[in-house]
Short mmCIF file of C-alpha atoms and ligand atoms in Angstrom, two decimals:
data_model
loop_
_atom_site.label_atom_id
_atom_site.label_comp_id
_atom_site.label_asym_id
_atom_site.label_seq_id
_atom_site.Cartn_x
_atom_site.Cartn_y
_atom_site.Cartn_z
CA MET A 53 72.79 -2.33 -19.08
CA GLY A 54 75.18 -5.43 -20.94
CA VAL A 55 78.73 -6.29 -21.41
CA THR A 56 81.01 -3.82 -23.31
CA CYS A 57 84.51 -4.22 -25.06
CA VAL A 58 85.15 -1.09 -26.39
CA SER A 59 88.99 -1.11 -28.88
CA GLN A 60 90.51 1.17 -31.19
CA MET A 61 90.00 0.90 -34.89
CA PRO A 62 93.40 1.55 -37.06
CA VAL A 63 92.82 3.97 -39.75
CA ALA A 64 93.63 2.28 -43.13
CA GLU A 65 96.17 2.93 -45.38
CA GLY A 66 95.50 6.05 -47.46
CA LYS A 67 92.73 6.62 -45.85
CA SER A 68 91.64 10.13 -43.28
CA VAL A 69 89.54 9.18 -40.13
CA GLN A 70 87.03 9.85 -41.26
CA GLN A 71 87.26 7.97 -44.75
CA THR A 72 87.55 5.32 -41.99
CA VAL A 73 84.22 5.83 -40.49
CA GLU A 74 82.34 5.75 -43.03
CA ILE A 75 83.74 2.50 -44.44
CA LEU A 76 83.08 0.57 -41.25
CA THR A 77 79.71 2.11 -41.02
CA ARG A 78 78.27 1.35 -44.14
CA LYS A 79 79.55 -2.48 -43.35
CA LEU A 80 77.38 -2.05 -40.07
CA GLU A 81 74.51 -0.84 -41.91
CA LEU A 82 74.96 -3.42 -45.15
CA LEU A 83 74.90 -6.25 -42.18
CA GLY A 84 71.41 -4.62 -41.20
CA ALA A 85 72.28 -2.55 -38.28
CA GLU A 86 69.70 0.70 -37.70
CA LYS A 87 71.07 3.86 -36.32
CA GLN A 88 69.87 5.41 -33.70
CA GLY A 89 71.35 8.88 -32.60
CA THR A 90 74.43 9.82 -31.70
CA PHE A 91 76.58 9.51 -28.54
CA CYS A 92 79.35 11.40 -26.80
CA VAL A 93 81.65 10.07 -24.31
CA ASP A 94 84.82 12.72 -23.05
CA CYS A 95 87.41 12.42 -20.43
CA GLU A 96 89.21 15.18 -18.19
CA THR A 97 92.05 15.00 -16.87
CA TYR A 98 93.24 16.44 -13.17
CA HIS A 99 96.58 16.68 -11.71
CA THR A 100 96.58 16.77 -8.04
CA ALA A 101 98.16 20.49 -7.07
CA ALA A 102 101.50 20.85 -5.80
CA SER A 103 100.28 22.02 -2.60
CA THR A 104 98.33 18.88 -1.53
CA MET A 105 101.67 16.49 -2.48
CA GLY A 106 104.05 15.46 0.68
CA ASN A 107 107.50 16.29 0.62
CA GLN A 108 108.50 13.11 -0.61
CA GLY A 109 108.68 14.68 -3.83
CA GLN A 110 106.58 11.70 -5.41
CA ALA A 111 105.32 12.99 -8.99
CA GLY A 112 100.64 13.43 -8.56
CA LYS A 113 98.38 10.54 -9.61
CA LEU A 114 96.04 11.43 -12.21
CA MET A 115 92.17 11.92 -11.99
CA TYR A 116 90.16 11.15 -14.92
CA VAL A 117 86.83 12.73 -15.09
CA MET A 118 84.21 11.57 -17.52
CA HIS A 119 80.86 11.53 -18.93
CA ASN A 120 78.44 8.89 -20.56
CA SER A 121 75.81 9.68 -23.15
CA GLU A 122 74.61 6.94 -22.53
CA TYR A 123 73.70 7.73 -19.12
CA PRO A 124 73.15 11.36 -19.54
CA LEU A 125 72.52 11.60 -15.10
CA SER A 126 75.77 10.55 -14.17
CA CYS A 127 79.56 11.41 -13.85
CA PHE A 128 82.73 9.26 -13.67
CA ALA A 129 85.66 9.67 -11.82
CA LEU A 130 88.46 7.38 -12.18
CA PHE A 131 92.28 6.88 -11.32
CA GLU A 132 94.54 5.07 -13.07
CA ASN A 133 94.41 1.66 -11.39
CA GLY A 134 92.38 2.92 -9.13
CA PRO A 135 88.60 3.07 -8.03
CA CYS A 136 85.90 4.69 -10.00
CA LEU A 137 83.53 6.91 -8.44
CA ILE A 138 80.10 7.26 -9.75
CA ALA A 139 78.50 10.84 -8.65
CA ASP A 140 75.79 12.74 -9.87
CA ALA A 141 76.14 15.12 -13.39
CA ASN A 142 76.98 18.13 -10.98
CA PHE A 143 80.08 16.18 -9.51
CA ASP A 144 82.17 19.22 -12.12
CA ILE A 145 80.65 21.83 -10.13
CA LEU A 146 82.48 19.98 -6.77
CA MET A 147 85.69 19.70 -8.94
CA VAL A 148 85.60 23.33 -10.00
CA LYS A 149 85.42 23.94 -5.64
CA LEU A 150 88.54 22.03 -5.21
CA LYS A 151 90.91 23.77 -7.93
CA GLY A 152 93.40 23.73 -4.55
CA PHE A 153 93.96 20.01 -4.57
CA PHE A 154 92.59 19.33 -8.24
CA GLN A 155 94.44 21.22 -11.14
CA ASN A 156 92.48 20.88 -14.42
CA ALA A 157 94.55 19.75 -17.07
CA LYS A 158 92.68 22.17 -20.07
CA ALA A 159 94.53 20.86 -23.06
CA ASN A 160 93.98 16.89 -22.32
CA LYS A 161 90.54 16.89 -22.96
CA ILE A 162 89.86 14.12 -25.36
CA GLU A 163 86.69 12.95 -26.44
CA SER A 164 85.19 10.31 -28.78
CA ARG A 165 81.82 11.50 -31.12
CA GLY A 166 79.57 9.54 -33.12
CA THR A 167 76.81 7.59 -34.10
CA ARG A 168 74.74 4.65 -32.01
CA TYR A 169 73.93 1.34 -34.26
CA GLN A 170 71.70 -1.56 -33.25
CA TYR A 171 71.96 -4.61 -34.56
CA CYS A 172 69.62 -7.24 -32.97
CA ASP A 173 70.35 -7.14 -29.11
CA PHE A 174 73.86 -5.40 -30.25
CA LEU A 175 74.82 -1.98 -29.64
CA VAL A 176 77.57 -0.16 -31.52
CA LYS A 177 78.76 3.23 -31.29
CA VAL A 178 81.38 4.19 -33.59
CA GLY A 179 83.27 7.70 -32.79
CA THR A 180 85.83 9.58 -34.15
CA VAL A 181 88.25 10.62 -30.72
CA THR A 182 89.27 13.86 -31.02
CA MET A 183 91.61 15.74 -28.70
CA GLY A 184 91.20 20.05 -28.88
CA PRO A 185 91.19 20.55 -32.97
CA SER A 186 92.13 17.36 -34.65
CA ALA A 187 90.84 13.88 -35.06
CA ARG A 188 93.22 11.16 -33.41
CA GLY A 189 91.58 7.59 -34.52
CA ILE A 190 88.79 5.74 -34.29
CA SER A 191 86.80 4.04 -31.50
CA VAL A 192 84.42 0.47 -31.54
CA GLU A 193 82.60 -0.21 -28.56
CA VAL A 194 80.33 -3.24 -28.93
CA GLU A 195 77.50 -4.03 -26.64
CA TYR A 196 75.83 -6.73 -26.20
CA CYS A 197 72.66 -6.19 -23.89
CA PRO A 198 70.78 -9.31 -22.29
CA CYS A 199 74.35 -10.41 -20.85
CA VAL A 200 75.46 -9.56 -17.57
CA VAL A 201 78.67 -11.83 -17.52
CA ALA A 202 81.98 -10.92 -19.03
CA ASN A 203 83.36 -13.79 -19.28
CA ASP A 204 79.91 -15.85 -20.19
CA CYS A 205 79.52 -13.78 -23.87
CA TRP A 206 83.49 -13.00 -25.04
CA ASN A 207 83.23 -15.32 -27.92
CA LEU A 208 79.91 -14.48 -29.32
CA LEU A 209 81.36 -11.05 -28.34
CA MET A 210 83.97 -11.29 -30.33
CA GLU A 211 82.31 -13.40 -33.53
CA PHE A 212 79.96 -10.24 -33.89
CA MET A 213 83.39 -8.02 -33.75
CA GLN A 214 84.89 -9.81 -36.55
CA SER A 215 82.03 -9.92 -38.72
CA PHE A 216 82.49 -6.41 -39.19
CA MET A 217 86.01 -5.32 -37.89
CA GLY A 218 88.12 -8.08 -39.47
CA ASN A 219 91.69 -8.34 -38.58
CA HIS A 220 90.96 -5.40 -36.22
CA THR A 221 89.54 -7.81 -33.96
CA PRO A 222 90.75 -6.84 -30.38
CA GLY A 223 91.81 -9.22 -27.95
CA ILE A 224 89.56 -9.33 -24.67
CA PRO A 225 89.52 -6.28 -22.37
CA SER A 226 91.94 -6.10 -19.31
CA VAL A 227 88.80 -5.35 -17.14
CA PHE A 228 87.28 -8.78 -17.98
CA GLY A 229 90.29 -10.95 -16.71
CA ASN A 230 89.53 -9.70 -13.52
CA LYS A 231 85.83 -9.84 -12.74
CA HIS A 232 85.56 -13.63 -12.74
CA ASP A 233 81.46 -13.96 -12.79
CA SER A 234 80.69 -10.77 -11.14
CA ILE A 235 78.29 -8.45 -12.54
CA TYR A 236 79.59 -6.22 -15.25
CA SER A 237 78.97 -2.04 -14.69
CA PRO A 238 78.75 0.87 -16.84
CA ALA A 239 82.12 2.00 -14.85
CA ASP A 240 84.06 -0.88 -16.38
CA SER A 241 82.99 0.30 -19.90
CA MET A 242 84.29 4.12 -18.71
CA VAL A 243 87.66 1.98 -17.35
CA GLN A 244 88.04 0.90 -20.91
CA TYR A 245 87.23 4.20 -22.44
CA MET A 246 90.45 5.62 -20.50
CA GLU A 247 92.57 2.74 -21.36
CA LEU A 248 91.72 3.52 -25.21
CA PHE A 249 91.80 7.29 -24.71
CA ASN A 250 95.26 7.09 -22.93
CA LYS A 251 96.76 5.08 -25.65
CA ILE A 252 95.88 7.47 -28.78
CA ARG A 253 96.90 10.16 -26.49
CA LYS A 254 100.09 9.10 -26.33
CA GLN A 255 100.08 7.70 -30.27
CA GLN A 256 99.96 11.27 -30.72
CA GLN A 257 103.37 12.45 -29.95
CA VAL A 258 104.37 10.08 -32.75
CA PRO A 259 102.18 11.11 -36.05
CA VAL A 260 100.71 7.94 -37.70
CA ALA A 261 100.79 7.96 -41.34
CA GLY A 262 97.73 8.30 -42.90
CA MET A 263 96.24 10.17 -40.32
CA ARG A 264 95.86 14.00 -41.62
CA MET B 133 2.20 -26.93 -44.74
CA ALA B 134 3.38 -25.57 -41.45
CA ASP B 135 -0.10 -26.72 -39.84
CA GLY B 136 0.40 -29.75 -40.89
CA VAL B 137 3.24 -30.10 -38.62
CA LEU B 138 2.39 -28.18 -35.86
CA SER B 139 -0.94 -28.95 -35.80
CA PRO B 140 -0.50 -32.68 -33.78
CA GLY B 141 0.54 -30.82 -30.58
CA VAL B 142 -0.18 -27.17 -30.54
CA ASN B 143 -4.07 -25.72 -30.66
CA LEU B 144 -3.95 -23.04 -33.19
CA GLU B 145 -6.99 -21.27 -31.25
CA ALA B 146 -5.61 -21.22 -27.87
CA PHE B 147 -2.27 -19.62 -30.12
CA SER B 148 -3.80 -17.08 -31.39
CA GLN B 149 -5.61 -15.94 -28.27
CA ALA B 150 -1.94 -15.83 -26.40
CA ILE B 151 -0.75 -13.58 -28.88
CA ALA B 152 -3.51 -11.33 -28.25
CA ALA B 153 -2.98 -11.88 -24.48
CA ILE B 154 0.68 -10.61 -24.96
CA GLN B 155 -0.63 -7.67 -26.67
CA ALA B 156 -3.13 -6.82 -24.16
CA LEU B 157 -0.33 -7.26 -21.15
CA ARG B 158 2.35 -5.24 -23.13
CA SER B 159 -0.31 -2.45 -23.29
CA SER B 160 -1.45 -2.82 -19.45
CA VAL B 161 2.38 -2.86 -18.59
CA THR B 162 2.81 0.18 -20.47
CA ARG B 163 -0.08 2.25 -18.74
CA ALA B 164 1.26 1.08 -15.66
CA PHE B 165 4.52 2.91 -16.51
CA ASP B 166 2.93 5.86 -17.84
CA CYS B 167 1.21 6.30 -14.29
CA LEU B 168 4.10 6.24 -12.43
CA LYS B 169 5.73 8.67 -14.83
CA ASP B 170 3.12 11.28 -14.96
CA GLY B 171 2.66 11.12 -11.69
CA MET B 172 0.39 13.09 -9.58
CA ARG B 173 -2.20 15.56 -11.64
CA HIS B 174 -3.51 18.43 -10.18
CA ARG B 175 -6.13 18.42 -8.15
CA GLU B 176 -7.64 20.69 -4.83
CA THR B 177 -5.85 19.16 -2.51
CA LEU B 178 -2.92 17.86 -1.39
CA GLU B 179 -4.84 14.24 0.07
CA GLY B 180 -6.85 14.30 -3.28
CA ARG B 181 -3.70 14.40 -5.48
CA GLU B 182 -2.57 11.42 -3.61
CA LYS B 183 -5.67 9.65 -3.46
CA GLY B 184 -6.39 9.62 -7.03
CA PHE B 185 -2.93 8.66 -8.01
CA VAL B 186 -2.87 5.73 -5.62
CA SER B 187 -6.17 4.42 -7.25
CA ALA B 188 -4.61 5.33 -10.91
CA PHE B 189 -1.72 2.98 -10.12
CA GLN B 190 -3.65 0.19 -8.29
CA ASP B 191 -5.72 0.16 -11.34
CA SER B 192 -3.26 -0.33 -13.78
CA LEU B 193 -1.20 -3.29 -11.83
CA HIS B 194 -4.59 -4.44 -11.01
CA SER B 195 -5.08 -4.98 -15.14
CA VAL B 196 -1.54 -6.09 -15.67
CA SER B 197 -2.03 -8.78 -13.28
CA ARG B 198 -5.50 -9.87 -14.88
CA ASP B 199 -3.67 -9.78 -18.35
CA LEU B 200 -0.37 -12.09 -17.19
CA GLY B 201 -3.15 -14.19 -15.66
CA GLU B 202 -5.25 -14.63 -18.66
CA LEU B 203 -1.70 -15.40 -20.82
CA GLU B 204 -0.94 -17.79 -18.17
CA ARG B 205 -4.25 -19.49 -18.75
CA LEU B 206 -3.29 -19.67 -22.05
CA SER B 207 -0.23 -20.53 -22.24
CA ASN B 208 -0.96 -24.08 -20.94
CA LEU B 209 -3.67 -24.36 -23.30
CA VAL B 210 -1.10 -23.78 -26.61
CA GLY B 211 0.17 -27.25 -25.89
CA LYS B 212 3.72 -28.54 -26.77
CA PRO B 213 5.15 -28.96 -29.99
CA SER B 214 5.79 -32.51 -30.98
CA GLU B 215 9.30 -34.17 -29.52
CA ASN B 216 8.70 -37.19 -32.11
CA HIS B 217 11.74 -35.97 -34.37
CA PRO B 218 14.99 -36.58 -32.49
CA LEU B 219 16.73 -33.76 -33.46
CA HIS B 220 13.85 -31.99 -31.51
CA ASN B 221 12.37 -28.36 -32.68
CA SER B 222 15.64 -28.44 -35.44
CA GLY B 223 14.30 -31.04 -36.91
CA LEU B 224 12.29 -28.37 -38.55
CA LEU B 225 14.59 -27.12 -40.24
CA SER B 226 13.69 -30.20 -42.80
CA LEU B 227 11.47 -28.75 -44.32
CA ASP B 228 12.81 -25.24 -45.65
CA PRO B 229 12.02 -25.39 -49.43
CA VAL B 230 15.19 -24.17 -50.14
CA GLN B 231 17.52 -26.82 -49.35
CA ASP B 232 20.23 -25.74 -51.85
CA LYS B 233 20.86 -22.27 -50.94
CA THR B 234 20.76 -23.01 -47.14
CA PRO B 235 21.69 -26.81 -46.23
CA LEU B 236 21.49 -26.37 -43.29
CA TYR B 237 19.78 -29.31 -42.06
CA SER B 238 22.56 -31.53 -43.64
CA GLN B 239 25.11 -30.10 -41.55
CA LEU B 240 23.44 -29.93 -38.80
CA LEU B 241 23.21 -33.70 -39.17
CA GLN B 242 27.11 -34.07 -39.75
CA ALA B 243 28.13 -32.12 -37.40
CA TYR B 244 25.41 -34.17 -34.75
CA LYS B 245 27.56 -37.28 -36.07
CA TRP B 246 30.56 -35.73 -35.70
CA SER B 247 30.01 -35.23 -32.03
CA ASN B 248 28.89 -37.95 -31.85
CA LYS B 249 32.12 -39.80 -32.60
CA LEU B 250 34.17 -37.53 -30.74
CA GLN B 251 31.98 -38.39 -27.43
CA TYR B 252 32.90 -42.26 -28.29
CA HIS B 253 36.39 -41.61 -29.28
CA ALA B 254 36.94 -39.39 -25.82
CA GLY B 255 35.15 -42.60 -24.13
CA LEU B 256 37.68 -44.87 -25.14
CA ALA B 257 41.17 -42.55 -24.26
CA SER B 258 39.42 -41.74 -20.84
CA GLY B 259 39.34 -45.76 -20.21
CA LEU B 260 42.92 -46.06 -21.76
CA LEU B 261 44.95 -43.02 -20.33
CA ASN B 262 43.02 -44.14 -16.28
CA GLN B 263 44.55 -47.81 -16.39
CA GLN B 264 47.83 -45.78 -16.16
CA SER B 265 46.89 -43.63 -13.19
CA LEU B 266 48.91 -43.26 -10.00
CA LYS B 267 47.50 -44.67 -6.93
CA ARG B 268 46.84 -41.11 -5.56
CA SER B 269 44.32 -40.57 -8.36
CA ALA B 270 42.65 -44.32 -8.52
CA ASN B 271 39.85 -43.64 -6.04
CA GLN B 272 38.85 -40.48 -7.94
CA MET B 273 38.85 -42.79 -11.20
CA GLY B 274 36.08 -45.09 -9.42
CA VAL B 275 34.05 -42.96 -8.04
CA SER B 276 33.67 -40.18 -10.57
CA ALA B 277 33.62 -42.66 -14.11
CA LYS B 278 30.01 -42.70 -14.31
CA ARG B 279 29.56 -39.23 -13.81
CA ARG B 280 30.62 -37.03 -16.71
CA PRO B 281 30.42 -33.82 -15.49
CA LYS B 282 32.55 -34.15 -12.27
CA ALA B 283 35.65 -36.00 -14.09
CA GLN B 284 37.96 -33.08 -14.27
CA PRO B 285 41.34 -33.91 -15.24
CA THR B 286 43.59 -34.89 -11.56
CA THR B 287 45.85 -32.38 -12.65
CA LEU B 288 43.80 -29.30 -11.49
CA VAL B 289 42.56 -30.55 -8.48
CA LEU B 290 45.59 -31.16 -6.68
CA PRO B 291 46.37 -29.56 -3.03
CA PRO B 292 48.37 -26.64 -2.70
CA GLN B 293 50.81 -28.43 -0.35
CA TYR B 294 51.22 -30.77 -2.91
CA VAL B 295 52.24 -28.44 -5.90
CA ASP B 296 54.52 -27.16 -3.02
CA ASP B 297 56.34 -29.63 -2.37
CA VAL B 298 57.06 -30.83 -6.26
CA ILE B 299 58.41 -27.48 -6.40
CA ASN B 300 60.83 -27.58 -3.71
CA ARG B 301 61.50 -30.64 -4.67
CA ILE B 302 63.21 -29.55 -7.62
CA ASP B 303 64.48 -26.05 -6.69
CA ARG B 304 66.86 -28.12 -4.21
CA MET B 305 67.32 -30.68 -7.38
CA PHE B 306 69.27 -27.55 -9.37
CA PRO B 307 72.11 -25.52 -7.18
CA GLU B 308 72.20 -22.99 -9.85
CA MET B 309 68.54 -21.99 -10.23
CA SER B 310 66.32 -20.73 -8.28
CA ILE B 311 62.62 -20.60 -7.78
CA GLN B 312 60.54 -18.43 -5.48
CA LEU B 313 56.69 -19.54 -5.25
CA SER B 314 53.79 -17.26 -4.96
CA ARG B 315 50.15 -17.33 -4.56
CA PRO B 316 48.89 -13.32 -5.55
CA ASN B 317 45.57 -14.77 -6.97
CA GLY B 318 44.84 -16.99 -4.70
CA THR B 319 45.80 -21.07 -5.04
CA SER B 320 47.00 -21.04 -8.76
CA ALA B 321 50.41 -20.70 -7.59
CA MET B 322 53.44 -18.35 -9.78
CA LEU B 323 56.98 -18.83 -9.96
CA LEU B 324 59.84 -16.61 -10.46
CA VAL B 325 63.16 -19.32 -11.87
CA THR B 326 66.24 -17.55 -11.85
CA LEU B 327 68.64 -19.16 -13.95
CA GLY B 328 72.74 -18.41 -12.62
CA LYS B 329 72.85 -15.04 -14.14
CA VAL B 330 71.64 -15.73 -17.58
CA LEU B 331 67.80 -15.46 -17.30
CA LYS B 332 64.55 -15.01 -15.16
CA VAL B 333 61.40 -17.27 -16.09
CA ILE B 334 57.99 -16.61 -14.88
CA VAL B 335 56.22 -19.44 -14.78
CA VAL B 336 51.98 -19.66 -14.17
CA MET B 337 51.00 -22.45 -12.88
CA ARG B 338 47.56 -23.62 -12.58
CA SER B 339 47.64 -26.55 -9.63
CA LEU B 340 50.49 -28.10 -11.50
CA PHE B 341 49.76 -27.67 -14.88
CA ILE B 342 52.49 -24.92 -16.60
CA ASP B 343 49.61 -22.27 -17.96
CA ARG B 344 52.27 -19.53 -19.47
CA THR B 345 55.92 -19.19 -19.14
CA ILE B 346 58.11 -15.58 -20.10
CA VAL B 347 61.77 -16.02 -20.47
CA LYS B 348 63.70 -12.65 -19.44
CA GLY B 349 66.99 -10.83 -18.99
CA TYR B 350 68.47 -11.31 -15.49
CA ASN B 351 68.63 -7.28 -15.11
CA GLU B 352 65.41 -6.91 -16.35
CA ASN B 353 62.55 -5.69 -14.12
CA VAL B 354 59.81 -8.58 -13.28
CA TYR B 355 57.77 -6.76 -11.85
CA THR B 356 54.80 -4.37 -12.47
CA GLU B 357 54.71 -1.01 -10.96
CA ASP B 358 51.90 -2.51 -7.82
CA GLY B 359 54.59 -5.24 -6.65
CA LYS B 360 53.65 -8.30 -8.61
CA LEU B 361 55.15 -10.40 -10.68
CA ASP B 362 54.45 -9.31 -14.58
CA ILE B 363 52.58 -11.67 -16.34
CA TRP B 364 52.21 -9.68 -19.71
CA SER B 365 54.75 -7.67 -21.22
CA LYS B 366 57.20 -9.20 -23.25
CA SER B 367 61.49 -9.32 -22.85
CA ASN B 368 63.13 -6.09 -24.35
CA TYR B 369 65.63 -8.82 -26.11
CA GLN B 370 65.20 -10.21 -28.69
CA VAL B 371 66.94 -13.60 -27.54
CA PHE B 372 65.00 -14.02 -25.00
CA GLN B 373 61.87 -13.15 -26.87
CA LYS B 374 62.69 -16.35 -29.09
CA VAL B 375 63.49 -18.50 -25.55
CA THR B 376 60.21 -17.19 -24.75
CA ASP B 377 58.95 -18.92 -27.65
CA HIS B 378 60.99 -21.93 -27.71
CA ALA B 379 59.48 -22.97 -24.45
CA THR B 380 56.24 -22.73 -24.95
CA THR B 381 56.90 -24.92 -27.13
CA ALA B 382 58.74 -27.09 -25.00
CA LEU B 383 55.27 -26.98 -22.43
CA LEU B 384 53.74 -28.43 -25.59
CA HIS B 385 55.96 -30.80 -25.83
CA TYR B 386 56.00 -32.77 -22.47
CA GLN B 387 53.21 -33.88 -21.33
CA LEU B 388 51.96 -36.67 -19.27
CA PRO B 389 48.56 -35.92 -18.08
CA GLN B 390 48.60 -38.36 -15.03
CA MET B 391 52.34 -37.64 -13.72
CA PRO B 392 52.11 -34.02 -14.00
CA ASP B 393 54.97 -33.48 -11.41
CA VAL B 394 57.17 -35.35 -13.97
CA VAL B 395 56.19 -33.05 -16.66
CA VAL B 396 57.59 -29.68 -14.46
CA ARG B 397 60.76 -31.64 -13.69
CA SER B 398 61.20 -31.98 -17.32
CA PHE B 399 60.86 -29.11 -18.24
CA MET B 400 62.95 -27.46 -15.80
CA THR B 401 65.64 -29.78 -16.65
CA TRP B 402 65.33 -28.16 -20.24
CA LEU B 403 65.21 -25.08 -19.08
CA ARG B 404 68.32 -25.50 -17.08
CA SER B 405 70.16 -25.99 -20.27
CA TYR B 406 69.79 -22.44 -21.06
CA ILE B 407 72.60 -21.30 -18.06
CA LYS B 408 75.06 -21.93 -21.11
CA LEU B 409 72.94 -19.65 -23.18
CA PHE B 410 75.60 -17.09 -24.11
CA GLN B 411 78.72 -19.70 -24.24
CA ALA B 412 77.26 -22.89 -25.98
CA PRO B 413 78.21 -22.66 -29.93
CA CYS B 414 75.47 -24.58 -32.37
CA GLN B 415 75.97 -28.08 -32.81
CA ARG B 416 75.33 -28.06 -35.58
CA CYS B 417 77.13 -25.36 -37.85
CA GLY B 418 79.60 -24.41 -34.87
CA LYS B 419 79.65 -21.01 -34.57
CA PHE B 420 77.71 -18.67 -31.74
CA LEU B 421 75.47 -15.80 -33.83
CA GLN B 422 73.05 -16.25 -36.07
CA ASP B 423 71.47 -13.34 -37.03
CA GLY B 424 72.86 -11.81 -34.19
CA LEU B 425 70.81 -14.55 -32.31
CA PRO B 426 72.72 -17.22 -30.08
CA PRO B 427 71.61 -20.74 -30.77
CA THR B 428 68.65 -20.32 -28.41
CA TRP B 429 66.56 -23.28 -29.44
CA ARG B 430 67.74 -26.87 -27.03
CA ASP B 431 66.66 -30.42 -27.86
CA PHE B 432 64.53 -31.97 -26.06
CA ARG B 433 65.84 -35.22 -25.69
CA THR B 434 69.56 -34.63 -26.02
CA LEU B 435 69.81 -30.73 -24.49
CA GLU B 436 71.91 -29.66 -26.67
CA ALA B 437 72.39 -26.15 -28.41
CA PHE B 438 71.25 -25.16 -32.02
CA HIS B 439 70.09 -22.37 -33.66
CA ASP B 440 66.69 -21.89 -34.02
CA THR B 441 66.92 -22.58 -38.07
CA CYS B 442 69.74 -25.45 -37.24
CA ARG B 443 67.47 -27.46 -35.57
CA GLN B 444 66.33 -30.54 -37.91
ZN1 ZN C 166 73.41 -22.75 -36.09
#
């Protein structure tokens, strides 16, 4: 696993989500990227149940349980700003048993699905982010596989993203900031997806022009 | 015509007798094996069967040894072909009447001339190189100068302890580079060089001479299933395949036959410049990527980063 940057691509003016995805993938194919199947990242939200909260009346913390088709045998459980747990895939069954402590906010389930592309040593995943039945936005994940230290290859990653995202190239992800020269891990990617999903959920409340 | 050439040294009479003797020997050997193959024939008693077999086999062995003796006697009479020709028997090629179709003889002469010339020049070169030799190899030079077959390149006969010392010194020279030395296959050392968190290099050595090098990613496996260093498979990443190519080029560039330790040190110094493989933009075009690859070339002298196609 290399270093990954997850970002959101805004929907092009006057276009649908689907059309914007097509424009993006066509650019990638022109660049010489090759299609390599599909991918999916999903995220479920859990509230800490009322019974477990102390009588201080503080708001419950949110926990996110996520899956990534790149790691089909694993399940990721994250708190916002908190630790990230990487468990076996049957962690989901455990969550069902823990119903009394964590309640699944089913309506909040969000996922990104799309095509996986390879270009040289880069992996690019362009996905449509959906919540319930409707498309909410576009995620772009770019991984530079040979490198393991995020800050070593940020400039290189950015130059690559500029080649097909133009002026929508994102800034340096916040998870890079506190990594110094430690090794980038799959959990860092999941944190980025969690942050992206949270951002898109909030956008949902204000309908954006151009989205259907 | 053939008679005229062969006759001075060869007794033709004995020659034809010898051929007949070979035929006789072959048939008696065949008989001996036939006898073994057929085994014991039907006789009334077991004893009779054994006796009959042993005597038949004895007879056939006797005739084999008789025929062999005859052949040996004749072969002394045949005599040796003439050795007057400077190219010995190959000189007979010049007698080939179809010279135009098979110009073997002239090609042979040409090859002979070349090989003579090569030997001469190699001798001169060896003399020149020996003038610059280091103290520790001077002894050997003095002794074996006359005896060609013994004069091995000095780099191949250094004691393992010396190799260890040189590698240890290099290891201490570069803090961001760690070198692990092992000898899984006898005296030849193998190095696993880890450069920061960027890459790993497997270096196969013969004495202090670098034979082969493979560059892989920091997160790639460098061992085979049985736990040995995997010196055959290449990296999964294009960038490290490219760096492997360049490292092989570097091995050819850094050559100083009489000072192998300097060669290893220069190579490692060059290799160390890859610590910024993903961070250094190309010194010519100023970009990080070209065709999806970072600047994978490092100048041998200045150690500056260039894309493969941006170097001079
Ligand atoms: Zn360049």
